[in-house]
Short mmCIF file of C-alpha atoms in Angstrom, two decimals:
data_model
loop_
_atom_site.label_atom_id
_atom_site.label_comp_id
_atom_site.label_asym_id
_atom_site.label_seq_id
_atom_site.Cartn_x
_atom_site.Cartn_y
_atom_site.Cartn_z
CA MET S 1 0.00 0.00 0.00
CA ARG S 2 1.29 3.45 -0.98
CA LYS S 3 0.74 6.78 0.68
CA THR S 4 -0.21 9.51 -1.79
CA THR S 5 2.02 12.48 -1.07
CA THR S 6 3.42 15.55 -2.72
CA THR S 7 6.76 15.46 -4.51
CA PRO S 8 9.85 17.31 -3.24
CA LEU S 9 9.68 19.46 -6.39
CA ALA S 10 6.05 20.40 -5.69
CA ARG S 11 6.95 21.34 -2.14
CA ARG S 12 9.91 23.46 -3.30
CA LEU S 13 7.72 25.25 -5.84
CA ALA S 14 5.08 25.88 -3.18
CA ALA S 15 7.70 27.20 -0.75
CA ALA S 16 9.13 29.47 -3.43
CA ALA S 17 5.68 30.81 -4.24
CA VAL S 18 5.03 31.56 -0.56
CA ALA S 19 8.39 33.29 -0.24
CA LEU S 20 7.79 35.39 -3.36
CA GLY S 21 4.33 36.30 -2.13
CA SER S 22 5.83 37.42 1.19
CA CYS S 23 8.37 39.64 -0.58
CA LEU S 24 5.71 41.24 -2.74
CA ALA S 25 3.55 41.83 0.30
CA LEU S 26 6.44 43.59 2.04
CA ALA S 27 6.97 45.77 -1.00
CA GLY S 28 3.43 47.12 -0.99
CA PRO S 29 1.62 49.42 1.44
CA ALA S 30 0.46 47.77 4.64
CA ALA S 31 -3.26 47.49 5.31
CA PRO S 32 -4.51 48.70 8.68
CA ALA S 33 -4.52 45.90 11.25
CA GLY S 34 -7.93 44.41 11.78
CA ALA S 35 -9.52 46.25 8.85
CA ALA S 36 -12.23 44.33 7.03
CA PRO S 37 -11.73 44.16 3.25
CA ALA S 38 -13.40 47.09 1.52
CA ASP S 39 -14.10 45.20 -1.70
CA PRO S 40 -16.03 41.94 -2.16
CA VAL S 41 -13.82 38.90 -1.57
CA LYS S 42 -13.92 36.49 -4.48
CA THR S 43 -14.68 33.11 -2.93
CA VAL S 44 -15.06 29.47 -3.94
CA PHE S 45 -16.64 26.86 -1.67
CA PHE S 46 -15.82 23.19 -2.25
CA GLY S 47 -16.42 19.92 -0.48
CA ASP S 48 -18.67 16.97 0.21
CA SER S 49 -22.11 16.47 1.74
CA TYR S 50 -21.14 18.32 4.91
CA THR S 51 -20.50 21.49 2.90
CA ALA S 52 -23.49 20.82 0.67
CA ASN S 53 -25.52 20.11 3.85
CA PHE S 54 -27.19 16.93 2.66
CA GLY S 55 -30.57 16.47 4.30
CA ILE S 56 -31.65 20.12 4.35
CA ALA S 57 -34.31 21.14 1.82
CA PRO S 58 -34.77 22.68 -0.67
CA VAL S 59 -31.78 21.82 -2.82
CA ASN S 60 -30.12 23.59 -5.73
CA ASN S 61 -30.04 22.41 -9.35
CA GLN S 62 -33.49 20.84 -9.28
CA ASP S 63 -33.72 20.97 -13.08
CA ASN S 64 -30.62 18.87 -13.81
CA GLU S 65 -28.65 15.87 -12.63
CA LYS S 66 -26.63 17.99 -10.18
CA LEU S 67 -29.71 17.73 -8.00
CA LEU S 68 -28.03 14.50 -6.86
CA CYS S 69 -25.29 16.52 -5.19
CA PHE S 70 -28.04 17.35 -2.63
CA GLN S 71 -26.58 20.83 -2.19
CA ALA S 72 -28.96 22.71 0.10
CA THR S 73 -29.99 26.18 -1.00
CA GLU S 74 -29.36 27.18 2.62
CA ASN S 75 -26.12 25.30 3.25
CA TYR S 76 -23.45 26.62 5.57
CA PRO S 77 -21.64 28.56 2.82
CA ALA S 78 -24.86 30.50 2.14
CA VAL S 79 -25.57 31.12 5.82
CA ALA S 80 -21.94 32.05 6.61
CA THR S 81 -21.94 34.49 3.69
CA ARG S 82 -24.96 36.28 5.17
CA ARG S 83 -23.42 36.34 8.65
CA LEU S 84 -20.34 38.02 7.23
CA ALA S 85 -22.43 40.51 5.26
CA ASP S 86 -23.97 41.59 8.57
CA LYS S 87 -20.43 42.55 9.63
CA ALA S 88 -19.77 44.49 6.40
CA ILE S 89 -17.65 41.68 4.95
CA THR S 90 -18.91 40.85 1.48
CA LEU S 91 -18.10 37.54 -0.18
CA ASP S 92 -18.38 37.50 -3.95
CA VAL S 93 -19.12 33.77 -4.28
CA GLN S 94 -17.73 32.73 -7.64
CA ALA S 95 -18.95 29.17 -7.13
CA ASP S 96 -20.14 26.64 -4.59
CA VAL S 97 -19.16 23.27 -6.05
CA SER S 98 -19.79 21.16 -2.96
CA CYS S 99 -21.39 17.82 -3.78
CA GLY S 100 -22.59 14.93 -1.66
CA GLY S 101 -20.39 11.85 -1.95
CA ALA S 102 -17.27 13.77 -3.00
CA LEU S 103 -13.89 12.23 -2.23
CA VAL S 104 -10.84 14.45 -1.75
CA GLU S 105 -9.67 13.40 -5.22
CA HIS S 106 -12.82 14.89 -6.73
CA PHE S 107 -11.14 18.23 -6.20
CA TRP S 108 -9.04 17.38 -9.27
CA ARG S 109 -11.10 14.60 -10.91
CA GLU S 110 -14.68 14.55 -12.12
CA GLN S 111 -17.20 12.91 -9.80
CA GLU S 112 -19.78 10.34 -10.82
CA LEU S 113 -23.13 11.11 -9.24
CA LEU S 114 -25.31 8.74 -7.22
CA GLY S 115 -26.47 5.81 -9.31
CA GLY S 116 -24.17 6.75 -12.18
CA ILE S 117 -26.62 9.41 -13.38
CA GLY S 118 -24.21 11.94 -14.81
CA THR S 119 -21.00 13.49 -13.57
CA VAL S 120 -19.81 16.82 -12.20
CA ALA S 121 -16.55 18.50 -13.12
CA ALA S 122 -13.49 18.52 -10.89
CA GLN S 123 -14.08 21.07 -8.15
CA GLN S 124 -10.78 22.85 -8.81
CA ASP S 125 -12.19 23.94 -12.18
CA ALA S 126 -14.14 26.62 -10.31
CA LEU S 127 -10.94 28.30 -9.09
CA LYS S 128 -9.77 31.42 -10.91
CA ASP S 129 -6.54 33.41 -10.94
CA ASP S 130 -8.34 36.15 -9.01
CA THR S 131 -10.01 33.88 -6.41
CA GLN S 132 -9.13 35.24 -2.98
CA LEU S 133 -10.67 32.67 -0.63
CA VAL S 134 -11.15 28.89 -0.92
CA VAL S 135 -13.23 27.20 1.80
CA GLY S 136 -14.64 23.73 2.34
CA SER S 137 -14.94 20.38 4.11
CA VAL S 138 -13.82 17.08 2.58
CA GLY S 139 -12.10 13.87 3.71
CA GLY S 140 -14.76 11.73 5.36
CA ASN S 141 -15.68 9.87 2.18
CA THR S 142 -12.05 9.20 1.30
CA LEU S 143 -11.62 7.77 4.79
CA GLY S 144 -14.68 5.59 4.18
CA TYR S 145 -16.71 6.66 7.20
CA SER S 146 -19.93 5.27 5.75
CA SER S 147 -18.20 1.91 5.29
CA ILE S 148 -17.17 2.08 8.94
CA LEU S 149 -20.80 2.71 9.94
CA LYS S 150 -21.95 -0.22 7.81
CA GLN S 151 -19.29 -2.43 9.33
CA CYS S 152 -20.87 -1.73 12.73
CA SER S 153 -24.59 -1.80 11.84
CA ALA S 154 -26.60 -4.73 10.48
CA LYS S 155 -29.46 -2.33 9.73
CA LEU S 156 -27.28 -0.09 7.58
CA ARG S 157 -26.03 -3.15 5.70
CA GLY S 158 -29.64 -3.83 4.69
CA ASP S 159 -32.27 -1.88 2.80
CA GLU S 160 -32.39 0.90 5.40
CA GLY S 161 -28.86 1.92 4.43
CA ALA S 162 -29.33 1.56 0.67
CA ALA S 163 -29.02 5.30 0.00
CA LEU S 164 -25.84 5.53 2.10
CA PRO S 165 -22.80 5.02 -0.18
CA GLY S 166 -20.24 2.38 0.61
CA ARG S 167 -20.13 -1.22 1.77
CA PRO S 168 -18.94 -2.77 5.00
CA VAL S 169 -15.18 -3.06 5.18
CA ASP S 170 -15.54 -6.84 5.64
CA SER S 171 -19.08 -8.17 5.40
CA ASP S 172 -17.95 -11.59 6.68
CA VAL S 173 -17.32 -10.05 10.10
CA PRO S 174 -20.60 -9.59 12.06
CA ALA S 175 -21.58 -6.01 12.87
CA GLY S 176 -21.55 -6.84 16.57
CA GLU S 177 -17.80 -7.46 16.42
CA CYS S 178 -16.85 -4.15 14.83
CA ARG S 179 -14.97 -2.85 17.87
CA GLU S 180 -12.56 -5.77 17.83
CA PHE S 181 -12.33 -5.56 14.04
CA PHE S 182 -11.13 -1.95 13.99
CA GLU S 183 -8.84 -2.27 16.99
CA SER S 184 -6.71 -5.11 15.62
CA GLY S 185 -5.77 -7.13 12.56
CA ASP S 186 -7.16 -6.37 9.11
CA GLY S 187 -9.57 -3.69 10.32
CA LYS S 188 -6.82 -1.68 12.02
CA ALA S 189 -4.54 -2.07 8.99
CA TRP S 190 -7.35 -0.85 6.72
CA LEU S 191 -7.91 2.22 8.91
CA ASP S 192 -4.20 3.05 9.00
CA TYR S 193 -4.01 2.93 5.22
CA GLN S 194 -7.15 5.04 4.80
CA PHE S 195 -5.75 7.74 7.07
CA GLN S 196 -2.50 7.82 5.09
CA ARG S 197 -4.52 8.25 1.91
CA VAL S 198 -6.60 11.09 3.40
CA GLU S 199 -3.52 12.97 4.59
CA GLY S 200 -1.72 12.71 1.25
CA ASP S 201 -4.81 13.67 -0.74
CA LEU S 202 -5.56 16.70 1.46
CA GLU S 203 -2.01 17.93 1.03
CA GLU S 204 -2.42 17.63 -2.73
CA LEU S 205 -5.76 19.47 -2.63
CA LEU S 206 -4.28 22.39 -0.73
CA LEU S 207 -1.29 22.60 -3.06
CA ARG S 208 -3.58 22.53 -6.09
CA ALA S 209 -5.72 25.29 -4.60
CA SER S 210 -2.61 27.47 -4.31
CA TYR S 211 -1.54 26.62 -7.85
CA HIS S 212 -4.89 27.57 -9.40
CA SER S 213 -5.50 30.59 -7.15
CA PRO S 214 -2.06 31.81 -6.04
CA ASP S 215 -3.33 34.70 -3.92
CA ALA S 216 -6.15 32.84 -2.18
CA ASP S 217 -6.41 32.13 1.51
CA ARG S 218 -7.36 28.47 2.04
CA VAL S 219 -9.65 27.36 4.86
CA LEU S 220 -10.15 23.65 5.49
CA VAL S 221 -13.24 22.96 7.59
CA GLY S 222 -13.42 19.93 9.89
CA TYR S 223 -16.47 17.86 10.76
CA PRO S 224 -18.82 18.44 13.72
CA ARG S 225 -18.61 15.88 16.51
CA PHE S 226 -20.82 12.85 16.00
CA VAL S 227 -20.47 10.77 19.22
CA PRO S 228 -20.45 12.48 22.63
CA GLN S 229 -17.81 11.93 25.29
CA ASP S 230 -20.49 10.23 27.40
CA ALA S 231 -21.72 7.61 24.93
CA THR S 232 -24.35 6.33 27.38
CA LYS S 233 -26.48 9.27 26.18
CA CYS S 234 -26.78 7.40 22.88
CA GLN S 235 -29.02 4.79 24.52
CA THR S 236 -31.89 7.30 24.59
CA ALA S 237 -33.87 8.23 21.49
CA ALA S 238 -34.13 11.90 20.59
CA PRO S 239 -37.46 13.67 21.24
CA GLY S 240 -40.06 12.45 18.76
CA GLN S 241 -37.89 9.55 17.57
CA THR S 242 -38.27 5.82 18.05
CA GLU S 243 -34.87 4.74 16.71
CA LEU S 244 -31.73 5.32 18.77
CA PRO S 245 -29.32 7.86 17.23
CA PHE S 246 -26.92 5.06 16.27
CA VAL S 247 -29.63 2.42 15.80
CA ASP S 248 -28.07 -1.03 16.32
CA ILE S 249 -24.38 -0.09 16.51
CA PRO S 250 -23.05 -1.79 19.68
CA GLN S 251 -22.56 0.46 22.67
CA ASP S 252 -18.92 -0.61 23.02
CA ALA S 253 -18.22 0.47 19.42
CA LEU S 254 -19.35 4.08 19.88
CA PRO S 255 -16.05 5.21 21.49
CA VAL S 256 -14.27 3.62 18.51
CA LEU S 257 -16.36 5.73 16.11
CA ASP S 258 -15.44 8.81 18.13
CA GLN S 259 -11.73 7.88 18.11
CA VAL S 260 -11.87 7.48 14.33
CA GLN S 261 -13.47 10.91 13.93
CA LYS S 262 -10.96 12.51 16.32
CA ARG S 263 -8.11 10.97 14.34
CA LEU S 264 -9.62 12.29 11.09
CA ASN S 265 -9.86 15.74 12.68
CA ASP S 266 -6.19 15.57 13.71
CA VAL S 267 -5.14 14.49 10.19
CA MET S 268 -7.08 17.38 8.64
CA LYS S 269 -5.61 19.86 11.11
CA LYS S 270 -2.08 18.60 10.41
CA ALA S 271 -2.55 18.75 6.63
CA ALA S 272 -3.77 22.33 6.90
CA ALA S 273 -0.84 23.32 9.14
CA ASP S 274 1.73 21.58 6.91
CA GLU S 275 0.45 23.38 3.81
CA GLY S 276 0.01 26.81 5.42
CA ALA S 277 -3.80 26.75 5.36
CA ASP S 278 -6.27 27.63 8.12
CA PHE S 279 -8.43 25.04 9.88
CA VAL S 280 -11.88 25.23 11.48
CA ASP S 281 -11.94 22.71 14.34
CA LEU S 282 -15.64 21.92 14.51
CA TYR S 283 -15.01 18.68 16.42
CA ALA S 284 -13.65 20.69 19.37
CA GLN S 285 -16.56 23.14 19.32
CA THR S 286 -19.63 20.89 18.92
CA GLY S 287 -19.28 18.40 21.77
CA ASN S 288 -22.65 19.42 23.23
CA ASN S 289 -24.49 19.09 19.92
CA THR S 290 -23.79 15.51 18.89
CA ALA S 291 -26.34 13.06 17.51
CA CYS S 292 -27.02 11.95 21.10
CA ASP S 293 -27.77 15.38 22.61
CA GLY S 294 -31.53 15.19 22.24
CA ALA S 295 -33.19 18.53 21.60
CA ASP S 296 -29.74 20.15 21.37
CA ARG S 297 -28.49 17.76 18.69
CA GLY S 298 -26.85 19.37 15.68
CA ILE S 299 -26.55 16.02 13.90
CA GLY S 300 -29.50 13.96 12.69
CA GLY S 301 -29.57 10.35 13.87
CA LEU S 302 -28.57 7.67 11.37
CA LEU S 303 -32.13 6.64 10.49
CA GLU S 304 -33.94 9.81 11.60
CA ASN S 305 -35.87 11.27 8.65
CA SER S 306 -34.22 14.30 7.06
CA GLN S 307 -36.04 17.01 5.11
CA LEU S 308 -35.38 15.23 1.81
CA GLU S 309 -37.74 12.92 -0.03
CA LEU S 310 -37.24 10.90 -3.19
CA GLY S 311 -40.44 8.91 -3.27
CA GLN S 312 -39.92 8.34 0.45
CA ALA S 313 -38.14 10.12 3.27
CA ILE S 314 -34.35 9.92 3.21
CA PRO S 315 -32.57 9.56 6.59
CA TRP S 316 -30.06 12.09 7.86
CA TYR S 317 -27.37 9.36 8.00
CA GLY S 318 -25.52 11.44 10.56
CA HIS S 319 -25.47 14.82 8.80
CA PRO S 320 -26.01 18.26 10.37
CA ASN S 321 -29.60 19.39 10.80
CA GLU S 322 -30.47 23.10 10.70
CA LYS S 323 -29.08 23.67 14.19
CA GLY S 324 -25.85 21.95 13.19
CA ARG S 325 -25.71 23.86 9.91
CA ASP S 326 -25.98 27.12 11.83
CA LEU S 327 -23.12 26.04 14.09
CA GLN S 328 -21.00 25.24 11.04
CA ALA S 329 -21.82 28.64 9.57
CA GLN S 330 -21.05 30.44 12.84
CA HIS S 331 -17.58 28.97 13.22
CA VAL S 332 -16.71 29.15 9.53
CA ALA S 333 -17.75 32.82 9.38
CA ALA S 334 -15.65 33.58 12.46
CA LYS S 335 -12.59 31.93 10.91
CA ILE S 336 -13.08 33.77 7.59
CA GLU S 337 -13.38 37.07 9.44
CA GLU S 338 -10.18 36.29 11.33
CA VAL S 339 -8.34 35.38 8.12
CA LEU S 340 -9.50 38.44 6.19
CA ASN S 341 -8.68 40.79 9.05
CA ARG S 342 -5.11 39.59 9.44
#
């Protein structure tokens, strides 16, 4: 197994570009500290279903196959843009190319849509020479988080998980044994490889963003916390629900799911730091709004009905509800404001 990583030449070119940019910045007049940009900031949003905010209706592109990206009209990029406008910071959104199911590699490769019904262009195609800000969340699908969920849930392996992409990592291992599977042997080796792949791909994404938009600030956005520190809360259904937030996933496996998400968060944070990008640590800021926090939950339970219907209701499958979307927007807007005011 091979870790995807950037070449020494690519790193030297990136370092040279950063150094040149620093020299040019020193040569020009300094902006007042803490001053919001006077002109609209040309911005591109990218990412997967957590940027698109799968599960929230209505969705964009209802007259074409891009409907299957499930990009909410009111996703966190749209809400964050309004929050910033209220502070006299105007984003000129050149594009929001977030799409449900996107892998990190779909930043530079076209993505096949759900069911093979059409494709969408590589997300980097939206970047322009004059783009000033690139923001988004991606990485969970490359890791294979839905496959991890299916490894741990017999229900998600069946018809109830049909709309959730991915297969169990090893369908011969019963769902009830998923904790042992991921903590040793083939399951642990699979996870280690997946994390190497995510880290290498995120580094490439951030380098590509700089190549296509040399003057852009890059903001990588993490994922909100899914499992609470006290996983016993997950043995109570949310108000108005009959299914538990994690349905039939064994109680002893919930800390493993949380450890996997924490490790993903750390990998994303490291990739951002290594490539000189900013990071929004949603995991650290949403511990009281997990899928198991009842009326305060910012994440819809796995089989809790979302706002979407395609002949029948589609579950949230662990995506942010409107409360969670607003938390994403709040923290993303705060980070953008910090970046633009530097």
